[in-house]
CSV table of C-alpha atoms and ligand atoms in Angstrom, one decimal:
chain,number,residue,atom,x,y,z
A,122,MET,CA,33.7,-0.7,-39.9
A,123,GLN,CA,34.5,2.9,-40.5
A,124,GLN,CA,30.9,3.6,-41.6
A,125,PHE,CA,29.7,1.8,-38.5
A,126,ASP,CA,31.9,3.6,-36.1
A,127,ALA,CA,31.0,7.0,-37.7
A,128,LYS,CA,27.4,6.2,-37.2
A,129,ILE,CA,27.9,5.4,-33.6
A,130,GLU,CA,30.1,8.5,-33.2
A,131,LYS,CA,27.2,10.8,-34.7
A,132,ASP,CA,24.3,9.0,-32.8
A,133,VAL,CA,22.8,7.6,-36.0
A,134,ASN,CA,20.9,4.3,-35.3
A,135,ILE,CA,22.2,1.1,-36.6
A,136,GLU,CA,19.4,-0.6,-38.5
A,137,PRO,CA,18.8,-4.3,-39.2
A,138,LYS,CA,20.2,-4.2,-42.8
A,139,ASP,CA,23.2,-2.1,-42.0
A,140,TRP,CA,26.7,-3.8,-41.7
A,141,MET,CA,27.5,-4.4,-38.0
A,142,PRO,CA,30.5,-6.1,-36.3
A,143,ASP,CA,29.7,-9.7,-35.2
A,144,ASP,CA,30.4,-8.9,-31.6
A,145,TYR,CA,28.0,-6.0,-31.6
A,146,ARG,CA,25.3,-8.3,-33.1
A,147,LYS,CA,26.0,-11.0,-30.4
A,148,HIS,CA,26.0,-8.5,-27.6
A,149,LEU,CA,22.6,-7.2,-28.8
A,150,ILE,CA,21.1,-10.7,-29.1
A,151,ARG,CA,22.2,-11.6,-25.7
A,152,GLN,CA,20.9,-8.5,-24.0
A,153,ILE,CA,17.7,-8.0,-25.9
A,154,SER,CA,16.7,-11.7,-25.5
A,155,GLN,CA,17.4,-11.6,-21.8
A,156,HIS,CA,15.3,-8.4,-21.6
A,157,ALA,CA,12.5,-10.3,-23.5
A,158,HIS,CA,12.8,-13.4,-21.2
A,159,SER,CA,12.5,-11.0,-18.1
A,160,GLU,CA,9.3,-9.4,-19.3
A,161,VAL,CA,7.7,-12.8,-19.8
A,162,ILE,CA,9.0,-14.6,-16.7
A,163,GLY,CA,7.9,-11.5,-14.8
A,164,MET,CA,4.3,-12.4,-15.5
A,165,GLN,CA,4.5,-15.4,-13.1
A,166,PRO,CA,5.0,-13.7,-9.7
A,167,GLU,CA,2.2,-11.2,-10.5
A,168,GLY,CA,-0.1,-13.8,-12.0
A,169,ASN,CA,0.0,-15.5,-8.7
A,170,TRP,CA,-2.3,-12.8,-7.3
A,171,ILE,CA,-4.9,-12.3,-10.1
A,172,SER,CA,-7.4,-14.7,-8.5
A,173,ARG,CA,-6.8,-13.1,-5.0
A,174,ALA,CA,-6.9,-9.3,-6.0
A,175,PRO,CA,-8.7,-7.4,-3.2
A,176,SER,CA,-11.2,-5.8,-5.5
A,177,LEU,CA,-12.6,-6.0,-9.1
A,178,ARG,CA,-10.9,-2.7,-9.9
A,179,ALA,CA,-7.5,-4.0,-8.6
A,180,LYS,CA,-8.0,-7.2,-10.5
A,181,LYS,CA,-8.7,-5.6,-13.8
A,182,ILE,CA,-5.7,-3.3,-13.4
A,183,LEU,CA,-3.4,-6.2,-12.6
A,184,LEU,CA,-4.7,-8.2,-15.5
A,185,ALA,CA,-4.0,-5.4,-17.9
A,186,LYS,CA,-0.5,-4.9,-16.5
A,187,ILE,CA,0.4,-8.4,-16.8
A,188,GLN,CA,-0.8,-8.5,-20.3
A,189,ASP,CA,1.3,-5.4,-21.1
A,190,GLU,CA,4.4,-7.4,-19.8
A,191,GLY,CA,3.6,-10.1,-22.2
A,192,GLY,CA,3.4,-7.6,-25.0
A,193,HIS,CA,6.7,-6.0,-24.0
A,194,GLY,CA,8.2,-9.5,-24.3
A,195,LEU,CA,6.9,-9.7,-27.9
A,196,TYR,CA,8.2,-6.4,-29.1
A,197,LEU,CA,11.6,-7.5,-27.7
A,198,TYR,CA,11.7,-10.9,-29.2
A,199,SER,CA,10.8,-9.2,-32.6
A,200,ALA,CA,13.6,-6.7,-32.1
A,201,ALA,CA,16.1,-9.6,-31.4
A,202,GLU,CA,14.8,-11.5,-34.5
A,203,THR,CA,15.9,-8.5,-36.6
A,204,LEU,CA,19.5,-9.6,-35.7
A,205,GLY,CA,19.0,-12.9,-37.5
A,206,ILE,CA,18.0,-15.4,-34.8
A,207,SER,CA,14.7,-17.1,-34.5
A,208,ARG,CA,12.3,-16.9,-31.6
A,209,ASP,CA,12.6,-20.8,-31.3
A,210,GLU,CA,16.3,-20.5,-30.8
A,211,LEU,CA,15.9,-17.8,-28.2
A,212,ILE,CA,13.4,-19.7,-26.2
A,213,GLN,CA,15.6,-22.8,-26.4
A,214,GLN,CA,18.6,-20.9,-25.0
A,215,LEU,CA,16.3,-19.9,-22.0
A,216,HIS,CA,15.2,-23.4,-21.4
A,217,ASP,CA,18.7,-24.8,-21.7
A,218,GLY,CA,19.9,-22.3,-19.1
A,219,LYS,CA,22.1,-20.5,-21.6
A,220,ALA,CA,20.2,-17.3,-21.5
A,221,LYS,CA,19.5,-15.5,-18.2
A,222,TYR,CA,16.5,-13.4,-17.2
A,223,SER,CA,16.2,-10.7,-14.5
A,224,SER,CA,17.3,-12.0,-11.0
A,225,ILE,CA,14.2,-10.1,-9.6
A,226,PHE,CA,11.6,-12.5,-10.8
A,227,ASN,CA,13.0,-15.4,-8.7
A,228,TYR,CA,11.5,-14.0,-5.6
A,229,PRO,CA,8.1,-15.1,-4.3
A,230,THR,CA,5.0,-12.9,-4.0
A,231,LEU,CA,3.8,-13.7,-0.5
A,232,THR,CA,1.1,-11.0,0.1
A,233,TRP,CA,-1.0,-8.4,-1.9
A,234,ALA,CA,1.5,-5.7,-0.8
A,235,ASP,CA,4.1,-7.5,-3.0
A,236,ILE,CA,2.2,-6.6,-6.0
A,237,GLY,CA,2.4,-3.0,-4.9
A,238,ALA,CA,6.2,-3.4,-4.3
A,239,ILE,CA,6.8,-5.0,-7.7
A,240,GLY,CA,4.8,-2.2,-9.6
A,241,TRP,CA,6.6,0.6,-7.5
A,242,LEU,CA,10.1,-0.7,-7.0
A,243,VAL,CA,10.6,-3.4,-9.8
A,244,ASP,CA,8.9,-1.4,-12.7
A,245,GLY,CA,10.4,1.8,-11.2
A,246,ALA,CA,13.9,0.3,-11.4
A,247,ALA,CA,13.0,-1.1,-14.9
A,248,ILE,CA,12.0,2.4,-16.0
A,249,VAL,CA,15.1,4.1,-15.0
A,250,ASN,CA,17.0,1.6,-17.0
A,251,GLN,CA,14.8,1.7,-19.9
A,252,VAL,CA,14.4,5.4,-20.2
A,253,SER,CA,18.3,5.5,-20.7
A,254,LEU,CA,17.9,2.5,-23.3
A,255,GLN,CA,15.5,4.7,-25.5
A,256,ARG,CA,18.7,6.3,-26.8
A,257,THR,CA,20.5,2.8,-27.4
A,258,SER,CA,22.2,2.6,-30.7
A,259,TYR,CA,20.2,-0.2,-32.3
A,260,GLY,CA,17.0,1.2,-34.0
A,261,PRO,CA,14.6,-1.7,-33.4
A,262,TYR,CA,15.6,-1.9,-29.6
A,263,SER,CA,15.4,1.8,-29.1
A,264,ARG,CA,11.9,2.0,-30.7
A,265,ALA,CA,10.8,-0.9,-28.5
A,266,MET,CA,11.9,0.9,-25.5
A,267,ILE,CA,10.2,4.2,-26.3
A,268,ARG,CA,6.8,2.3,-26.6
A,269,ILE,CA,7.6,0.1,-23.4
A,270,CYS,CA,8.5,3.1,-21.3
A,271,LYS,CA,5.0,4.8,-21.8
A,272,GLU,CA,3.3,1.7,-20.4
A,273,GLU,CA,5.8,1.0,-17.6
A,274,SER,CA,4.9,4.6,-16.1
A,275,PHE,CA,1.4,3.4,-15.5
A,276,HIS,CA,2.7,0.2,-14.0
A,277,GLN,CA,4.9,2.2,-11.5
A,278,ARG,CA,1.9,4.3,-10.4
A,279,GLN,CA,-0.2,1.4,-10.0
A,280,GLY,CA,2.3,-0.1,-7.5
A,281,TYR,CA,2.8,3.2,-5.7
A,282,GLU,CA,-1.0,3.5,-5.4
A,283,ILE,CA,-1.3,0.0,-3.7
A,284,MET,CA,1.5,0.8,-1.3
A,285,ALA,CA,0.0,4.3,-0.5
A,286,ASN,CA,-3.5,2.8,0.0
A,287,MET,CA,-2.0,0.2,2.4
A,288,MET,CA,-0.1,2.8,4.3
A,289,ASN,CA,-3.3,4.7,4.8
A,290,GLY,CA,-5.1,1.5,6.0
A,291,SER,CA,-5.0,-0.6,9.3
A,292,ALA,CA,-1.9,-1.4,11.3
A,293,ALA,CA,-1.8,-4.8,9.8
A,294,GLN,CA,-1.9,-3.3,6.4
A,295,ARG,CA,0.9,-0.9,7.1
A,296,GLU,CA,3.0,-3.9,8.5
A,297,MET,CA,2.3,-5.8,5.4
A,298,ALA,CA,3.5,-2.9,3.2
A,299,GLN,CA,6.7,-2.4,5.2
A,300,ASP,CA,7.3,-6.1,5.0
A,301,ALA,CA,7.1,-6.1,1.3
A,302,MET,CA,9.4,-3.1,1.1
A,303,ASN,CA,12.0,-5.0,3.3
A,304,ARG,CA,12.0,-8.0,1.1
A,305,TRP,CA,12.0,-6.2,-2.3
A,306,TRP,CA,14.3,-3.2,-1.8
A,307,TRP,CA,17.6,-5.1,-2.1
A,308,PRO,CA,16.7,-7.4,-5.0
A,309,SER,CA,15.4,-4.2,-6.8
A,310,LEU,CA,18.9,-2.7,-6.4
A,311,MET,CA,20.4,-5.9,-7.9
A,312,MET,CA,18.4,-5.5,-11.1
A,313,PHE,CA,20.9,-3.0,-12.3
A,314,GLY,CA,23.6,-5.6,-12.4
A,315,PRO,CA,27.1,-5.9,-10.8
A,316,HIS,CA,29.1,-2.8,-9.8
A,317,ASP,CA,30.7,-1.2,-13.0
A,318,SER,CA,34.1,-2.5,-12.0
A,319,ASP,CA,32.8,-6.1,-11.9
A,320,SER,CA,30.6,-5.8,-15.1
A,321,PRO,CA,32.3,-7.6,-18.0
A,322,HIS,CA,29.8,-6.2,-20.7
A,323,THR,CA,29.8,-2.6,-19.8
A,324,GLY,CA,33.0,-1.6,-21.6
A,325,ASN,CA,31.7,-2.6,-25.0
A,326,ALA,CA,28.1,-1.6,-24.2
A,327,MET,CA,29.3,1.9,-23.6
A,328,LYS,CA,31.7,2.0,-26.5
A,329,TRP,CA,28.9,1.0,-28.9
A,330,LYS,CA,26.4,3.1,-27.1
A,331,ILE,CA,24.1,0.1,-26.4
A,332,LYS,CA,24.2,1.2,-22.8
A,333,ARG,CA,24.0,5.1,-22.3
A,334,GLN,CA,24.7,4.9,-18.6
A,335,SER,CA,26.4,2.4,-16.5
A,336,ASN,CA,24.9,0.0,-13.9
A,337,ASP,CA,26.1,2.1,-10.8
A,338,ILE,CA,24.9,5.4,-12.3
A,339,LEU,CA,21.4,4.0,-13.0
A,340,ARG,CA,21.1,2.3,-9.7
A,341,GLN,CA,22.1,5.6,-7.9
A,342,LYS,CA,19.5,7.4,-10.0
A,343,PHE,CA,16.8,4.9,-8.8
A,344,ILE,CA,17.8,5.3,-5.1
A,345,ASP,CA,17.7,9.0,-5.3
A,346,LYS,CA,14.2,9.2,-6.7
A,347,THR,CA,12.7,6.4,-4.6
A,348,VAL,CA,13.8,7.4,-1.1
A,349,GLN,CA,11.6,10.5,-1.3
A,350,GLN,CA,8.7,8.5,-2.7
A,351,ALA,CA,9.0,6.1,0.4
A,352,GLU,CA,9.2,9.1,2.8
A,353,VAL,CA,5.9,10.6,1.4
A,354,ILE,CA,3.8,7.5,2.3
A,355,GLY,CA,5.8,6.7,5.5
A,356,LEU,CA,7.7,3.6,4.4
A,357,THR,CA,11.3,3.1,5.8
A,358,ILE,CA,14.0,1.9,3.4
A,359,PRO,CA,15.7,-1.1,5.0
A,360,ASP,CA,19.2,0.3,4.8
A,361,LYS,CA,20.9,1.5,8.0
A,362,ASP,CA,23.8,3.1,6.0
A,363,LEU,CA,21.4,5.2,3.7
A,364,ARG,CA,22.0,8.8,4.1
A,365,TRP,CA,22.0,12.0,2.1
A,366,ASN,CA,25.5,13.0,1.0
A,367,GLU,CA,25.5,16.9,0.7
A,368,SER,CA,28.8,17.3,-1.2
A,369,LYS,CA,27.9,14.4,-3.8
A,370,LYS,CA,24.1,15.6,-3.8
A,371,CYS,CA,22.9,12.0,-3.7
A,372,TYR,CA,22.3,9.2,-1.2
A,373,ASP,CA,25.1,7.0,0.1
A,374,HIS,CA,23.8,3.5,0.7
A,375,GLY,CA,24.9,0.2,2.2
A,376,GLU,CA,26.6,-2.7,0.2
A,377,ILE,CA,24.4,-5.1,-1.8
A,378,ASN,CA,24.7,-8.7,-0.8
A,379,TRP,CA,26.4,-9.9,-4.1
A,380,ASN,CA,26.6,-13.6,-2.8
A,381,GLU,CA,22.9,-13.6,-2.9
A,382,PHE,CA,22.8,-12.0,-6.4
A,383,ASN,CA,25.3,-14.6,-7.8
A,384,GLU,CA,23.2,-17.4,-6.3
A,385,VAL,CA,20.1,-16.1,-7.9
A,386,ILE,CA,21.6,-15.5,-11.4
A,387,ASN,CA,23.1,-18.9,-11.2
A,388,GLY,CA,19.8,-20.7,-10.8
A,389,ASN,CA,19.7,-20.9,-7.0
A,390,GLY,CA,17.3,-18.3,-5.9
A,391,PRO,CA,14.1,-19.1,-4.2
A,392,CYS,CA,11.8,-19.6,-7.2
A,393,ASN,CA,14.2,-20.3,-10.2
A,394,LYS,CA,13.2,-24.0,-10.7
A,395,GLN,CA,9.5,-23.1,-10.3
A,396,ARG,CA,9.7,-20.3,-12.8
A,397,MET,CA,11.6,-22.3,-15.5
A,398,SER,CA,9.4,-25.5,-15.1
A,399,ASN,CA,6.3,-23.3,-15.5
A,400,HIS,CA,7.7,-21.7,-18.6
A,401,ILE,CA,8.7,-25.0,-20.1
A,402,GLN,CA,5.2,-26.6,-19.3
A,403,ALA,CA,3.4,-23.6,-20.8
A,404,HIS,CA,5.6,-23.6,-23.9
A,405,GLN,CA,5.0,-27.4,-24.4
A,406,GLU,CA,1.1,-27.1,-23.8
A,407,GLY,CA,1.0,-24.0,-26.2
A,408,GLU,CA,2.6,-25.9,-29.2
A,409,TRP,CA,-0.8,-26.6,-30.8
A,410,VAL,CA,-1.7,-22.8,-30.5
A,411,ARG,CA,1.6,-21.9,-32.3
A,412,LYS,CA,0.9,-24.6,-35.0
A,413,ALA,CA,-2.5,-23.3,-35.6
A,414,ALA,CA,-1.4,-19.7,-35.8
A,415,THR,CA,1.3,-20.6,-38.2
A,416,ALA,CA,-1.0,-22.7,-40.4
A,417,TYR,CA,-3.5,-20.0,-40.7
A,418,ALA,CA,-0.6,-17.4,-41.5
A,419,ASN,CA,0.7,-19.8,-44.2
A,420,LYS,CA,-2.8,-20.4,-45.6
A,421,ASN,CA,-3.1,-16.4,-45.9
A,422,LYS,CA,0.3,-16.2,-47.6
A,423,GLN,CA,-0.8,-18.8,-50.2
A,424,LEU,CA,-3.9,-16.9,-51.0
A,425,VAL,CA,-2.0,-13.7,-51.3
A,426,ASN,CA,0.5,-15.4,-53.7
A,427,GLN,CA,-2.3,-17.1,-55.9
B,94,3HC,N1,19.6,-10.4,-13.4
B,94,3HC,C1,20.1,-11.5,-14.1
B,94,3HC,N2,21.3,-11.4,-14.7
B,94,3HC,C2,21.9,-10.3,-14.6
B,94,3HC,C3,21.5,-9.2,-13.9
B,94,3HC,C4,20.2,-9.3,-13.2
B,94,3HC,N3,19.7,-8.3,-12.5
B,94,3HC,N4,22.4,-8.2,-13.9
B,94,3HC,C5,23.5,-8.6,-14.7
B,94,3HC,N5,23.1,-9.9,-15.0
B,94,3HC,C6,24.1,-10.8,-15.8
B,94,3HC,C7,24.3,-10.3,-17.2
B,94,3HC,O1,23.2,-10.7,-18.1
B,94,3HC,C8,25.6,-10.9,-17.6
B,94,3HC,O2,25.3,-12.3,-17.7
B,94,3HC,P1,25.7,-13.1,-19.2
B,94,3HC,O3,27.1,-12.7,-19.6
B,94,3HC,O4,25.5,-14.4,-19.0
B,94,3HC,O5,24.7,-12.4,-20.1
B,94,3HC,C9,26.3,-10.9,-16.2
B,94,3HC,O6,25.3,-10.9,-15.2
B,94,3HC,C10,27.2,-9.7,-16.1
B,94,3HC,O7,26.6,-8.5,-16.0
B,94,3HC,P2,26.9,-7.2,-16.9
B,94,3HC,O8,26.7,-5.9,-16.0
B,94,3HC,O9,28.2,-7.2,-17.5
B,94,3HC,O10,25.8,-7.4,-17.9
B,94,3HC,P3,25.1,-6.2,-18.9
B,94,3HC,O11,26.0,-5.2,-19.4
B,94,3HC,O12,24.2,-6.9,-19.8
B,94,3HC,O13,24.1,-5.5,-17.8
B,94,3HC,C11,21.8,-5.2,-17.3
B,94,3HC,C12,23.1,-6.0,-17.2
B,94,3HC,C13,22.0,-3.9,-16.6
B,94,3HC,C14,20.6,-6.0,-16.8
B,94,3HC,C15,21.6,-5.0,-18.9
B,94,3HC,O14,21.6,-6.3,-19.6
B,94,3HC,C16,20.4,-4.4,-19.3
B,94,3HC,O15,20.2,-3.1,-19.3
B,94,3HC,N6,19.4,-5.1,-19.9
B,94,3HC,C17,18.1,-4.5,-20.4
B,94,3HC,C18,17.2,-4.3,-19.3
B,94,3HC,C19,16.6,-5.6,-18.7
B,94,3HC,O16,16.9,-6.7,-19.0
B,94,3HC,N7,15.7,-5.4,-17.7
B,94,3HC,C20,15.1,-6.6,-17.1
B,94,3HC,C21,14.5,-6.1,-16.0
B,94,3HC,S1,12.9,-6.6,-15.8
B,94,3HC,C22,11.9,-5.7,-16.8
B,94,3HC,O17,12.3,-4.9,-17.6
B,94,3HC,C23,10.4,-6.1,-16.8
B,94,3HC,C24,9.5,-5.0,-16.3
B,94,3HC,O18,8.3,-5.1,-16.7
B,94,3HC,C25,9.6,-4.9,-14.8
């Protein structure tokens, strides 16, 4: 325990074979697996627009982005597996409703502008959180974050480009972009989790340097950098209480609807049921692929051992 504490104190990463307290291990399995589930479930709302992208260029970019998200899920499942849990168990926890995934992916994508809003706001919020997690104390999670952040910056720019193009377009396109902004702004702020005072896991997360910055600090960072980006392309942030606070050097903002947040994370958001049933169906239909891949890997192992 003393060695573990000393490493945390000196910012030395904890690695899979190092001794670690059980609660640290459990905390990481919970967070990393929920992060992995979020990446994979997040492919669904965007996948909804692949066949309706407005140009071949937009379609190619969207396909590549969604494929990246699948890859992020895989890095993160691998990181979670180094803590001594199998991927099957993690997926089962998701299907049984024991593991959460990000609230944001329970909202529908109604127009093409929603793909812009997801890239710009949702990936933008994810980056603010993940840049901080690059310095998390668990080695495999930290390294996965460094790689993921590089790709997320492209995603954020892809989304901003869609929004900027629409704001330069017709009145109907501008209206569509503003409507997407109105629907995605508040759920994006909810991605950072409850206020610090209501967040049961933040205490241990900060003590063990799993989290480097708290939910509220990261949410504030996201707001401060996004307001200016909205202004540049002429979008209005749907918050009448949003204003610059000169003494604090940051934006004050209105209160988040925590009832809505709690409903969504407890399975009652607009798309929760659809997202889970799609995932379960895809998992069941993919069983033969997993079996074939494992059979091939096992055969190779036998050949190597001969
Ligand atoms: N959606 C769903 N559940 C949430 C949530 C959200 N936005 N925010 C908090 N929660 C849940 C927590 O998981 C926890 O539930 P549990 O006890 O059943 O696990 C409960 O609400 C209490 O919240 P805490 O603040 O105490 O929980 P954490 O300390 O874990 O903080 C977090 C929440 C900030 C989301 C943290 O877990 C975290 O930083 N996770 C890693 C980042 C992540 O998961 N991002 C997903 C975003 S999407 C993404 O990255 C994909 C990209 O391609 C767009």
